[in-house]
mmCIF file of C-alpha atoms in Angstrom:
data_model
loop_
_atom_site.group_PDB
_atom_site.id
_atom_site.type_symbol
_atom_site.label_atom_id
_atom_site.label_comp_id
_atom_site.label_asym_id
_atom_site.label_seq_id
_atom_site.Cartn_x
_atom_site.Cartn_y
_atom_site.Cartn_z
ATOM 1 C CA MET A 1 0.000 0.000 0.000
ATOM 2 C CA THR A 2 1.453 3.376 -1.008
ATOM 3 C CA VAL A 3 0.205 6.820 -0.152
ATOM 4 C CA PRO A 4 0.348 9.720 -2.610
ATOM 5 C CA ASN A 5 1.968 13.039 -1.782
ATOM 6 C CA SER A 6 -0.509 15.210 0.015
ATOM 7 C CA SER A 7 -0.288 17.876 2.659
ATOM 8 C CA SER A 8 -3.465 16.370 4.122
ATOM 9 C CA TYR A 9 -1.266 13.688 5.672
ATOM 10 C CA LEU A 10 0.701 16.316 7.598
ATOM 11 C CA SER A 11 -0.428 17.001 11.118
ATOM 12 C CA CYS A 12 1.684 19.454 13.103
ATOM 13 C CA LEU A 13 -0.089 19.821 16.421
ATOM 14 C CA TRP A 14 2.124 21.571 18.951
ATOM 15 C CA VAL A 15 2.444 19.678 22.191
ATOM 16 C CA SER A 16 4.335 21.712 24.807
ATOM 17 C CA MET A 17 7.474 22.501 22.789
ATOM 18 C CA GLY A 18 7.091 19.654 20.261
ATOM 19 C CA SER A 19 5.039 18.920 17.169
ATOM 20 C CA LEU A 20 3.260 15.720 16.163
ATOM 21 C CA TRP A 21 3.677 13.860 12.893
ATOM 22 C CA SER A 22 0.546 11.744 12.658
ATOM 23 C CA GLU A 23 -1.395 9.420 10.346
ATOM 24 C CA GLY A 24 1.749 7.586 9.274
ATOM 25 C CA HIS A 25 1.043 4.497 11.384
ATOM 26 C CA SER A 26 -1.797 2.585 12.967
ATOM 27 C CA SER A 27 0.337 0.812 15.604
ATOM 28 C CA SER A 28 3.169 1.611 17.999
ATOM 29 C CA ILE A 29 6.304 2.989 16.298
ATOM 30 C CA LEU A 30 9.451 1.008 17.095
ATOM 31 C CA CYS A 31 12.267 2.717 15.163
ATOM 32 C CA VAL A 32 13.211 5.916 13.326
ATOM 33 C CA ASP A 33 16.098 7.035 11.133
ATOM 34 C CA TRP A 34 17.031 10.233 9.310
ATOM 35 C CA SER A 35 19.099 10.698 6.176
ATOM 36 C CA PRO A 36 21.433 13.708 6.511
ATOM 37 C CA GLY A 37 21.635 14.116 2.736
ATOM 38 C CA PRO A 38 20.066 16.967 0.757
ATOM 39 C CA THR A 39 16.651 15.311 0.844
ATOM 40 C CA GLY A 40 16.585 14.953 4.632
ATOM 41 C CA LEU A 41 14.161 12.020 4.544
ATOM 42 C CA VAL A 42 12.887 10.315 7.706
ATOM 43 C CA ALA A 43 11.857 6.654 7.903
ATOM 44 C CA SER A 44 9.818 5.063 10.690
ATOM 45 C CA GLY A 45 8.936 1.428 11.300
ATOM 46 C CA ALA A 46 6.151 0.064 13.485
ATOM 47 C CA GLU A 47 4.455 -3.079 14.708
ATOM 48 C CA GLY A 48 2.573 -5.101 12.108
ATOM 49 C CA GLY A 49 5.104 -4.502 9.319
ATOM 50 C CA GLU A 50 4.335 -0.810 8.854
ATOM 51 C CA LEU A 51 6.981 1.304 7.125
ATOM 52 C CA THR A 52 6.585 5.037 6.442
ATOM 53 C CA VAL A 53 8.865 7.572 4.764
ATOM 54 C CA TRP A 54 8.452 11.279 5.564
ATOM 55 C CA THR A 55 9.876 14.494 4.173
ATOM 56 C CA HIS A 56 11.865 16.696 6.559
ATOM 57 C CA GLU A 57 8.682 18.777 6.947
ATOM 58 C CA GLY A 58 6.662 15.830 8.227
ATOM 59 C CA VAL A 59 4.730 15.133 5.027
ATOM 60 C CA ILE A 60 4.215 11.446 4.266
ATOM 61 C CA LEU A 61 6.091 10.506 1.107
ATOM 62 C CA GLY A 62 5.196 6.817 1.095
ATOM 63 C CA ARG A 63 3.719 4.104 3.246
ATOM 64 C CA LEU A 64 3.830 0.314 3.060
ATOM 65 C CA VAL A 65 2.779 -2.774 5.005
ATOM 66 C CA LEU A 66 5.339 -5.554 4.565
ATOM 67 C CA PRO A 67 4.146 -9.026 3.532
ATOM 68 C CA GLY A 68 3.882 -11.187 6.626
ATOM 69 C CA GLN A 69 3.292 -8.102 8.750
ATOM 70 C CA GLU A 70 6.280 -8.795 11.013
ATOM 71 C CA ASP A 71 7.281 -5.889 13.259
ATOM 72 C CA VAL A 72 9.753 -3.450 11.708
ATOM 73 C CA THR A 73 12.406 -3.422 14.439
ATOM 74 C CA SER A 74 15.135 -1.282 12.848
ATOM 75 C CA ALA A 75 15.530 1.044 9.872
ATOM 76 C CA THR A 76 18.679 2.745 8.645
ATOM 77 C CA PHE A 77 19.571 4.827 5.594
ATOM 78 C CA SER A 78 22.812 4.100 3.798
ATOM 79 C CA PRO A 79 25.442 6.733 4.718
ATOM 80 C CA ALA A 80 26.530 6.592 1.094
ATOM 81 C CA GLY A 81 23.259 8.394 0.251
ATOM 82 C CA SER A 82 19.544 8.200 0.867
ATOM 83 C CA ALA A 83 18.945 5.980 -2.189
ATOM 84 C CA ASN A 84 18.856 2.832 -0.021
ATOM 85 C CA LEU A 85 16.870 2.192 3.149
ATOM 86 C CA TYR A 86 17.596 -1.009 5.111
ATOM 87 C CA VAL A 87 14.735 -2.412 7.176
ATOM 88 C CA SER A 88 14.696 -5.438 9.525
ATOM 89 C CA HIS A 89 11.580 -7.542 10.062
ATOM 90 C CA GLY A 90 11.634 -10.983 11.621
ATOM 91 C CA ASP A 91 14.987 -12.568 10.719
ATOM 92 C CA ALA A 92 15.115 -10.785 7.331
ATOM 93 C CA VAL A 93 16.409 -7.474 5.994
ATOM 94 C CA SER A 94 14.751 -5.691 3.074
ATOM 95 C CA VAL A 95 16.306 -2.870 1.067
ATOM 96 C CA PHE A 96 14.031 -0.150 -0.315
ATOM 97 C CA ASP A 97 14.245 2.899 -2.495
ATOM 98 C CA PRO A 98 12.648 5.328 -0.008
ATOM 99 C CA ARG A 99 11.008 7.287 -2.831
ATOM 100 C CA ASN A 100 9.317 4.174 -4.169
ATOM 101 C CA LEU A 101 8.136 1.727 -1.513
ATOM 102 C CA LYS A 102 6.181 -0.543 -3.848
ATOM 103 C CA ALA A 103 8.639 -3.438 -3.542
ATOM 104 C CA PRO A 104 12.090 -4.116 -2.049
ATOM 105 C CA VAL A 105 15.160 -3.549 -4.192
ATOM 106 C CA GLU A 106 16.812 -6.488 -2.391
ATOM 107 C CA ASP A 107 15.767 -9.041 0.234
ATOM 108 C CA PHE A 108 18.223 -10.741 2.597
ATOM 109 C CA GLN A 109 16.326 -13.741 3.951
ATOM 110 C CA SER A 110 17.642 -15.307 7.196
ATOM 111 C CA ALA A 111 20.012 -12.394 7.664
ATOM 112 C CA GLY A 112 19.702 -13.063 11.387
ATOM 113 C CA GLU A 113 19.632 -16.417 13.152
ATOM 114 C CA GLU A 114 16.534 -15.263 15.053
ATOM 115 C CA GLU A 115 14.465 -12.069 15.169
ATOM 116 C CA ILE A 116 16.624 -9.034 14.402
ATOM 117 C CA ASN A 117 16.741 -6.200 16.944
ATOM 118 C CA ALA A 118 19.131 -3.710 15.382
ATOM 119 C CA LEU A 119 20.982 -2.798 12.196
ATOM 120 C CA ALA A 120 24.098 -0.691 11.682
ATOM 121 C CA LEU A 121 25.968 0.326 8.535
ATOM 122 C CA ASN A 122 29.609 1.326 8.374
ATOM 123 C CA GLU A 123 30.602 4.760 7.061
ATOM 124 C CA THR A 124 30.932 3.631 3.441
ATOM 125 C CA GLY A 125 27.737 1.571 3.446
ATOM 126 C CA SER A 126 29.685 -1.559 2.454
ATOM 127 C CA SER A 127 29.030 -3.579 5.623
ATOM 128 C CA LEU A 128 25.782 -4.173 7.489
ATOM 129 C CA ALA A 129 25.796 -5.422 11.088
ATOM 130 C CA VAL A 130 22.760 -7.423 12.207
ATOM 131 C CA ALA A 131 22.044 -8.098 15.913
ATOM 132 C CA ASP A 132 19.441 -10.704 16.871
ATOM 133 C CA ASP A 133 17.685 -12.512 19.708
ATOM 134 C CA SER A 134 20.170 -15.404 19.686
ATOM 135 C CA GLY A 135 22.896 -12.990 20.809
ATOM 136 C CA ALA A 136 24.767 -13.326 17.522
ATOM 137 C CA VAL A 137 25.994 -10.440 15.380
ATOM 138 C CA ARG A 138 26.351 -11.079 11.680
ATOM 139 C CA ILE A 139 28.252 -8.893 9.222
ATOM 140 C CA LEU A 140 26.745 -8.767 5.729
ATOM 141 C CA GLU A 141 28.539 -7.582 2.611
ATOM 142 C CA ILE A 142 26.735 -4.804 0.734
ATOM 143 C CA PRO A 143 25.479 -5.126 -1.939
ATOM 144 C CA GLY A 144 24.356 -8.727 -2.016
ATOM 145 C CA GLY A 145 23.864 -9.437 1.680
ATOM 146 C CA LYS A 146 26.374 -12.293 1.897
ATOM 147 C CA VAL A 147 27.254 -13.165 5.509
ATOM 148 C CA CYS A 148 31.017 -12.705 5.802
ATOM 149 C CA ARG A 149 31.411 -12.860 9.606
ATOM 150 C CA SER A 150 29.467 -14.211 12.566
ATOM 151 C CA LEU A 151 30.323 -12.824 15.995
ATOM 152 C CA ARG A 152 29.270 -14.987 18.937
ATOM 153 C CA ARG A 153 29.972 -13.972 22.507
ATOM 154 C CA HIS A 154 26.714 -12.637 23.969
ATOM 155 C CA THR A 155 24.841 -15.115 26.167
ATOM 156 C CA ASN A 156 21.499 -13.338 25.824
ATOM 157 C CA ILE A 157 19.675 -11.104 23.317
ATOM 158 C CA CYS A 158 21.959 -8.704 21.417
ATOM 159 C CA SER A 159 19.993 -5.474 21.484
ATOM 160 C CA SER A 160 22.160 -2.896 19.695
ATOM 161 C CA VAL A 161 25.245 -2.541 17.485
ATOM 162 C CA ALA A 162 27.286 0.384 16.167
ATOM 163 C CA PHE A 163 30.337 0.720 13.946
ATOM 164 C CA ARG A 164 33.123 2.906 15.277
ATOM 165 C CA PRO A 165 33.525 6.029 13.095
ATOM 166 C CA GLN A 166 36.970 6.331 11.503
ATOM 167 C CA ARG A 167 37.757 2.740 12.566
ATOM 168 C CA PRO A 168 36.123 0.524 9.920
ATOM 169 C CA ASN A 169 37.338 -2.684 11.565
ATOM 170 C CA ASN A 170 35.827 -1.911 14.973
ATOM 171 C CA LEU A 171 32.252 -2.743 15.947
ATOM 172 C CA VAL A 172 30.602 -2.434 19.360
ATOM 173 C CA SER A 173 27.696 -4.612 20.483
ATOM 174 C CA VAL A 174 25.611 -4.674 23.673
ATOM 175 C CA GLY A 175 23.011 -7.035 25.016
ATOM 176 C CA LEU A 176 20.669 -8.140 27.758
ATOM 177 C CA ASP A 177 23.563 -10.145 29.214
ATOM 178 C CA MET A 178 24.845 -6.726 30.390
ATOM 179 C CA GLN A 179 27.956 -7.067 28.210
ATOM 180 C CA VAL A 180 29.563 -4.343 26.110
ATOM 181 C CA ILE A 181 31.894 -5.864 23.523
ATOM 182 C CA LEU A 182 34.323 -4.100 21.194
ATOM 183 C CA TRP A 183 35.084 -6.348 18.245
ATOM 184 C CA GLY A 184 38.087 -6.395 15.959
ATOM 185 C CA LEU A 185 36.574 -7.515 12.668
ATOM 186 C CA GLN A 186 39.852 -8.491 11.021
ATOM 187 C CA LYS A 187 40.270 -11.431 13.414
ATOM 188 C CA THR A 188 36.577 -11.738 14.365
ATOM 189 C CA ARG A 189 37.277 -11.610 18.076
ATOM 190 C CA PRO A 190 36.574 -9.245 20.977
ATOM 191 C CA LEU A 191 39.223 -6.647 21.692
ATOM 192 C CA TRP A 192 37.671 -6.265 25.130
ATOM 193 C CA THR A 193 34.482 -7.053 27.029
ATOM 194 C CA LEU A 194 32.987 -4.990 29.848
ATOM 195 C CA ASN A 195 30.334 -6.255 32.251
ATOM 196 C CA LEU A 196 27.993 -3.368 33.110
ATOM 197 C CA GLN A 197 26.905 -5.055 36.336
ATOM 198 C CA ASP A 198 30.464 -4.904 37.673
ATOM 199 C CA MET A 199 30.666 -1.310 36.525
ATOM 200 C CA ALA A 200 27.352 -0.418 38.208
ATOM 201 C CA GLU A 201 28.352 -2.066 41.480
ATOM 202 C CA GLU A 202 31.530 0.000 41.519
ATOM 203 C CA GLU A 203 29.461 3.148 40.995
ATOM 204 C CA ASP A 204 27.059 2.151 43.787
ATOM 205 C CA ASP A 205 29.922 1.540 46.206
ATOM 206 C CA HIS A 206 30.696 5.259 46.062
ATOM 207 C CA GLN A 207 27.113 6.371 46.631
ATOM 208 C CA GLN A 208 24.751 6.249 49.574
ATOM 209 C CA GLN A 209 21.594 4.263 48.833
ATOM 210 C CA ARG A 210 18.377 5.993 49.864
ATOM 211 C CA PRO A 211 15.863 3.964 51.922
ATOM 212 C CA GLY A 212 13.565 2.012 49.639
ATOM 213 C CA GLN A 213 15.701 2.754 46.565
ATOM 214 C CA LEU A 214 15.805 -0.111 44.075
ATOM 215 C CA PHE A 215 18.447 -0.740 41.424
ATOM 216 C CA ASN A 216 17.473 -2.547 38.240
ATOM 217 C CA PRO A 217 20.137 -4.711 36.588
ATOM 218 C CA PRO A 218 21.982 -2.792 33.843
ATOM 219 C CA LEU A 219 20.557 -4.668 30.861
ATOM 220 C CA ALA A 220 22.023 -2.883 27.838
ATOM 221 C CA HIS A 221 19.425 -1.509 25.410
ATOM 222 C CA CYS A 222 21.182 0.920 23.067
ATOM 223 C CA VAL A 223 24.770 1.822 22.186
ATOM 224 C CA SER A 224 26.107 4.863 20.353
ATOM 225 C CA VAL A 225 29.605 6.021 19.380
ATOM 226 C CA SER A 226 30.660 9.657 19.151
ATOM 227 C CA SER A 227 31.657 10.936 15.707
ATOM 228 C CA CYS A 228 35.318 11.087 16.812
ATOM 229 C CA GLY A 229 35.108 7.341 17.485
ATOM 230 C CA ASN A 230 36.581 7.446 20.994
ATOM 231 C CA ILE A 231 33.570 7.608 23.322
ATOM 232 C CA LEU A 232 30.890 4.936 23.716
ATOM 233 C CA GLY A 233 27.543 5.570 25.387
ATOM 234 C CA CYS A 234 25.250 2.736 26.453
ATOM 235 C CA ALA A 235 21.679 3.200 27.734
ATOM 236 C CA ALA A 236 20.812 0.584 30.357
ATOM 237 C CA GLU A 237 17.910 -0.636 32.461
ATOM 238 C CA ASP A 238 19.449 0.809 35.643
ATOM 239 C CA GLY A 239 18.596 4.299 34.358
ATOM 240 C CA ARG A 240 22.215 5.147 33.660
ATOM 241 C CA VAL A 241 24.046 5.886 30.460
ATOM 242 C CA HIS A 242 27.356 4.069 30.851
ATOM 243 C CA LEU A 243 30.293 5.802 29.189
ATOM 244 C CA MET A 244 33.552 4.277 27.968
ATOM 245 C CA ARG A 245 36.630 5.957 26.527
ATOM 246 C CA ILE A 246 38.706 4.065 23.938
ATOM 247 C CA GLY A 247 42.390 4.941 23.732
ATOM 248 C CA SER A 248 45.240 4.021 21.440
ATOM 249 C CA GLY A 249 45.301 0.442 20.294
ATOM 250 C CA SER A 250 41.526 0.308 20.822
ATOM 251 C CA LYS A 251 42.096 -0.278 24.540
ATOM 252 C CA LEU A 252 39.456 0.574 27.125
ATOM 253 C CA GLU A 253 40.982 3.564 28.926
ATOM 254 C CA GLN A 254 38.244 4.760 31.229
ATOM 255 C CA GLN A 255 34.649 4.168 32.212
ATOM 256 C CA GLY A 256 31.945 5.996 34.122
ATOM 257 C CA ALA A 257 28.239 6.732 34.023
ATOM 258 C CA VAL A 258 25.596 9.447 33.963
ATOM 259 C CA LYS A 259 22.459 9.128 36.066
ATOM 260 C CA ALA A 260 20.168 9.863 33.153
ATOM 261 C CA HIS A 261 16.711 8.543 34.100
ATOM 262 C CA THR A 262 14.692 7.481 37.140
ATOM 263 C CA GLN A 263 13.645 4.314 35.303
ATOM 264 C CA GLY A 264 15.321 2.263 32.584
ATOM 265 C CA ALA A 265 17.179 4.239 29.919
ATOM 266 C CA SER A 266 16.083 2.884 26.542
ATOM 267 C CA GLN A 267 17.891 5.219 24.139
ATOM 268 C CA ALA A 268 21.200 7.112 23.953
ATOM 269 C CA HIS A 269 22.509 8.773 20.805
ATOM 270 C CA PHE A 270 25.459 11.065 20.221
ATOM 271 C CA ILE A 271 24.519 14.022 18.006
ATOM 272 C CA PRO A 272 26.986 14.579 15.152
ATOM 273 C CA PHE A 273 25.782 17.994 13.969
ATOM 274 C CA LEU A 274 26.073 20.223 17.067
ATOM 275 C CA SER A 275 29.036 22.288 18.303
ATOM 276 C CA HIS A 276 31.169 19.292 19.376
ATOM 277 C CA PRO A 277 30.906 15.477 19.179
ATOM 278 C CA TYR A 278 29.950 14.960 22.839
ATOM 279 C CA TRP A 279 26.350 16.147 22.799
ATOM 280 C CA MET A 280 24.026 13.245 23.586
ATOM 281 C CA VAL A 281 20.257 12.797 23.685
ATOM 282 C CA THR A 282 18.717 10.116 25.906
ATOM 283 C CA GLY A 283 15.227 8.725 26.507
ATOM 284 C CA GLY A 284 13.786 6.382 29.073
ATOM 285 C CA ASN A 285 10.862 4.536 30.555
ATOM 286 C CA ASP A 286 10.264 7.525 32.838
ATOM 287 C CA GLY A 287 8.894 9.370 29.802
ATOM 288 C CA ARG A 288 11.695 11.930 29.765
ATOM 289 C CA VAL A 289 13.961 13.048 26.933
ATOM 290 C CA ALA A 290 17.209 14.735 27.990
ATOM 291 C CA LEU A 291 20.023 16.533 26.187
ATOM 292 C CA TRP A 292 23.521 16.282 27.684
ATOM 293 C CA ASP A 293 26.798 18.095 27.117
ATOM 294 C CA LEU A 294 29.357 15.434 28.043
ATOM 295 C CA SER A 295 32.433 17.387 26.926
ATOM 296 C CA LYS A 296 33.548 17.923 30.546
ATOM 297 C CA HIS A 297 32.568 14.517 31.883
ATOM 298 C CA PRO A 298 35.569 12.712 33.448
ATOM 299 C CA VAL A 299 35.411 9.915 30.890
ATOM 300 C CA VAL A 300 35.458 12.374 27.982
ATOM 301 C CA ALA A 301 37.968 14.829 29.505
ATOM 302 C CA PRO A 302 40.180 12.589 31.652
ATOM 303 C CA GLU A 303 42.848 15.232 32.226
ATOM 304 C CA GLY A 304 40.452 17.055 34.541
ATOM 305 C CA LYS A 305 38.250 15.338 37.086
ATOM 306 C CA ALA A 306 39.167 11.817 36.084
ATOM 307 C CA GLN A 307 42.789 12.011 37.170
ATOM 308 C CA ALA A 308 41.733 13.662 40.398
ATOM 309 C CA ALA A 309 39.219 10.902 41.047
ATOM 310 C CA ALA A 310 41.722 8.044 41.040
ATOM 311 C CA PRO A 311 43.702 9.202 44.088
ATOM 312 C CA GLN A 312 40.372 9.710 45.856
ATOM 313 C CA ARG A 313 39.535 6.043 45.411
ATOM 314 C CA ARG A 314 42.959 5.057 46.700
ATOM 315 C CA ARG A 315 42.526 7.286 49.741
ATOM 316 C CA GLY A 316 39.197 5.588 50.376
ATOM 317 C CA LYS A 317 40.882 2.180 50.447
ATOM 318 C CA SER A 318 43.668 3.337 52.752
ATOM 319 C CA GLY A 319 41.009 4.910 54.957
ATOM 320 C CA GLY A 320 39.403 1.487 55.191
ATOM 321 C CA ARG A 321 42.683 -0.029 56.325
ATOM 322 C CA ARG A 322 43.085 2.708 58.903
ATOM 323 C CA ARG A 323 39.633 1.979 60.240
ATOM 324 C CA GLU A 324 40.558 -1.694 60.564
ATOM 325 C CA GLN A 325 43.639 -0.657 62.497
ATOM 326 C CA ALA A 326 41.479 1.293 64.909
ATOM 327 C CA LEU A 327 41.772 -1.665 67.265
ATOM 328 C CA ASP A 328 45.054 -0.003 68.132
ATOM 329 C CA LYS A 329 43.493 2.653 70.313
ATOM 330 C CA SER A 330 46.394 5.041 70.254
ATOM 331 C CA LYS A 331 44.526 7.791 68.332
ATOM 332 C CA PRO A 332 41.018 6.542 67.542
ATOM 333 C CA LYS A 333 39.368 9.965 67.510
ATOM 334 C CA GLU A 334 41.885 11.520 65.115
ATOM 335 C CA LYS A 335 41.588 8.645 62.644
ATOM 336 C CA SER A 336 37.802 8.654 62.740
ATOM 337 C CA GLU A 337 37.669 12.379 62.037
ATOM 338 C CA LYS A 338 40.102 12.021 59.155
ATOM 339 C CA ALA A 339 38.067 9.212 57.601
ATOM 340 C CA GLU A 340 34.877 11.265 57.951
ATOM 341 C CA ALA A 341 36.565 14.286 56.365
ATOM 342 C CA GLU A 342 37.656 12.178 53.403
ATOM 343 C CA GLU A 343 34.116 10.835 52.967
ATOM 344 C CA ASP A 344 32.695 14.377 53.127
ATOM 345 C CA ASP A 345 35.208 15.565 50.525
ATOM 346 C CA ALA A 346 34.340 12.658 48.240
ATOM 347 C CA ALA A 347 30.603 13.310 48.603
ATOM 348 C CA ALA A 348 31.033 17.025 47.877
ATOM 349 C CA GLU A 349 33.168 16.283 44.832
ATOM 350 C CA LYS A 350 30.586 13.790 43.584
ATOM 351 C CA GLN A 351 27.769 16.313 44.043
ATOM 352 C CA GLN A 352 29.650 19.036 42.167
ATOM 353 C CA GLU A 353 30.430 16.597 39.370
ATOM 354 C CA GLU A 354 26.775 15.567 39.024
ATOM 355 C CA GLN A 355 25.623 19.206 38.972
ATOM 356 C CA LYS A 356 28.054 20.055 36.204
ATOM 357 C CA SER A 357 27.100 16.983 34.177
ATOM 358 C CA GLY A 358 23.332 17.464 34.497
ATOM 359 C CA PRO A 359 21.145 17.714 31.386
ATOM 360 C CA LYS A 360 21.158 20.970 29.429
ATOM 361 C CA LEU A 361 17.586 20.333 28.331
ATOM 362 C CA SER A 362 15.008 18.032 29.914
ATOM 363 C CA ILE A 363 11.669 17.329 28.256
ATOM 364 C CA SER A 364 8.750 15.683 30.021
ATOM 365 C CA HIS A 365 7.533 13.661 27.049
ATOM 366 C CA GLY A 366 5.085 11.665 29.155
ATOM 367 C CA ASP A 367 5.296 8.260 27.465
ATOM 368 C CA LYS A 368 7.915 5.507 27.405
ATOM 369 C CA VAL A 369 10.476 6.167 24.702
ATOM 370 C CA ASN A 370 10.883 3.436 22.072
ATOM 371 C CA TRP A 371 13.401 5.246 19.862
ATOM 372 C CA LEU A 372 15.151 8.596 19.492
ATOM 373 C CA CYS A 373 16.588 10.043 16.307
ATOM 374 C CA PRO A 374 18.620 13.283 16.191
ATOM 375 C CA ALA A 375 17.916 15.117 12.922
ATOM 376 C CA VAL A 376 18.157 18.477 11.194
ATOM 377 C CA LEU A 377 14.618 19.278 10.032
ATOM 378 C CA LYS A 378 13.890 22.401 8.008
ATOM 379 C CA GLY A 379 17.385 23.598 8.955
ATOM 380 C CA GLU A 380 16.752 23.238 12.688
ATOM 381 C CA PRO A 381 18.524 20.760 15.019
ATOM 382 C CA SER A 382 15.824 18.491 16.424
ATOM 383 C CA VAL A 383 15.153 15.131 18.009
ATOM 384 C CA ILE A 384 12.421 12.781 16.759
ATOM 385 C CA VAL A 385 10.750 10.662 19.437
ATOM 386 C CA ALA A 386 8.898 7.384 18.888
ATOM 387 C CA ASP A 387 6.877 6.085 21.827
ATOM 388 C CA GLN A 388 4.017 3.681 22.540
ATOM 389 C CA SER A 389 1.658 5.746 20.351
ATOM 390 C CA THR A 390 1.124 5.839 16.582
ATOM 391 C CA ASN A 391 2.647 9.333 16.235
ATOM 392 C CA LEU A 392 6.133 10.788 16.040
ATOM 393 C CA THR A 393 6.974 13.829 18.156
ATOM 394 C CA VAL A 394 9.586 16.358 17.023
ATOM 395 C CA TYR A 395 11.309 18.555 19.594
ATOM 396 C CA PRO A 396 13.551 21.432 18.459
ATOM 397 C CA LEU A 397 16.927 21.821 20.130
ATOM 398 C CA SER A 398 17.112 25.531 19.252
ATOM 399 C CA GLN A 399 17.054 26.517 22.927
ATOM 400 C CA LEU A 400 20.771 25.858 22.876
#
């Protein structure tokens, strides 16, 4: 089913500071992508096999229901141009000309071992990464869709994948096994693996838990890589966005986190078209959308707070040993006061750090976020939000 060009399909109802794009779907929207080319097209996929292509003004250009009506779980435009749109449904990937949705240009059947959750293309559009429910990541050659590599290390659903910009042989994958894996594609093996649960426990050790406060396990939902290729951001079920810095030799140099949401964080995307590569937009199950400037976060700028933080952790450990030695009652009061002073200093430093790294813009969207897509629409930096509804919401970022 295709829909002719008509402004009647455009609905721009302002909701707080956002506008609605409606009538493109009849079921919940699961994914969105934007082509940064001259056309500025937007594609959205929904439950029941619904695929819609929009102009950058929110006018429906075409609409289609895929045969089999399997949920459209991921959609991505080729970075080589907006002529090809890759769409996952079930265990298959279909390639469309976004200006003519009548039939796929190519079909890659059984591209995934099980249902596909995410797609990612490298910078040249010559490799397509496919993440599925089995935990496997397959690399397909483009064009043709031939499987050239299979990456197996996740023990649960692989939820998101991203190629590292400027490093064509590096791919990052995350999953519901709480693992973040950086792959070296030349040898088809992990360069390193990070367990987010270990990382979260380390964070919690330095924080006081409020009475009744619950911590969800950090199941990894979405991963993004900054345009410089050195910073990873991973949205997780514990409400945090976990950050990792990659150094020379693709080694993991540093890690940390941002308390982004009061419930699970479902989306985190670096924004490549703002003033620097470390702007990030996040969304969560708390119905909030937040914009972050991470340029001064310790993981991003390790010469500042990060180097100062390491001695603090060492002092904390030595303080623990001193407290154990308090059985020697020579100067118990002096040692207790010193330990308390160190804890106060650490808490004050942590509070200052959190205040500085707070969101620059916070939007009460009101519904659980399924997908976020940074985009430039009508010349204005924006973020497109897909939620449980049948509409897209566009929020401008012009307040910056």
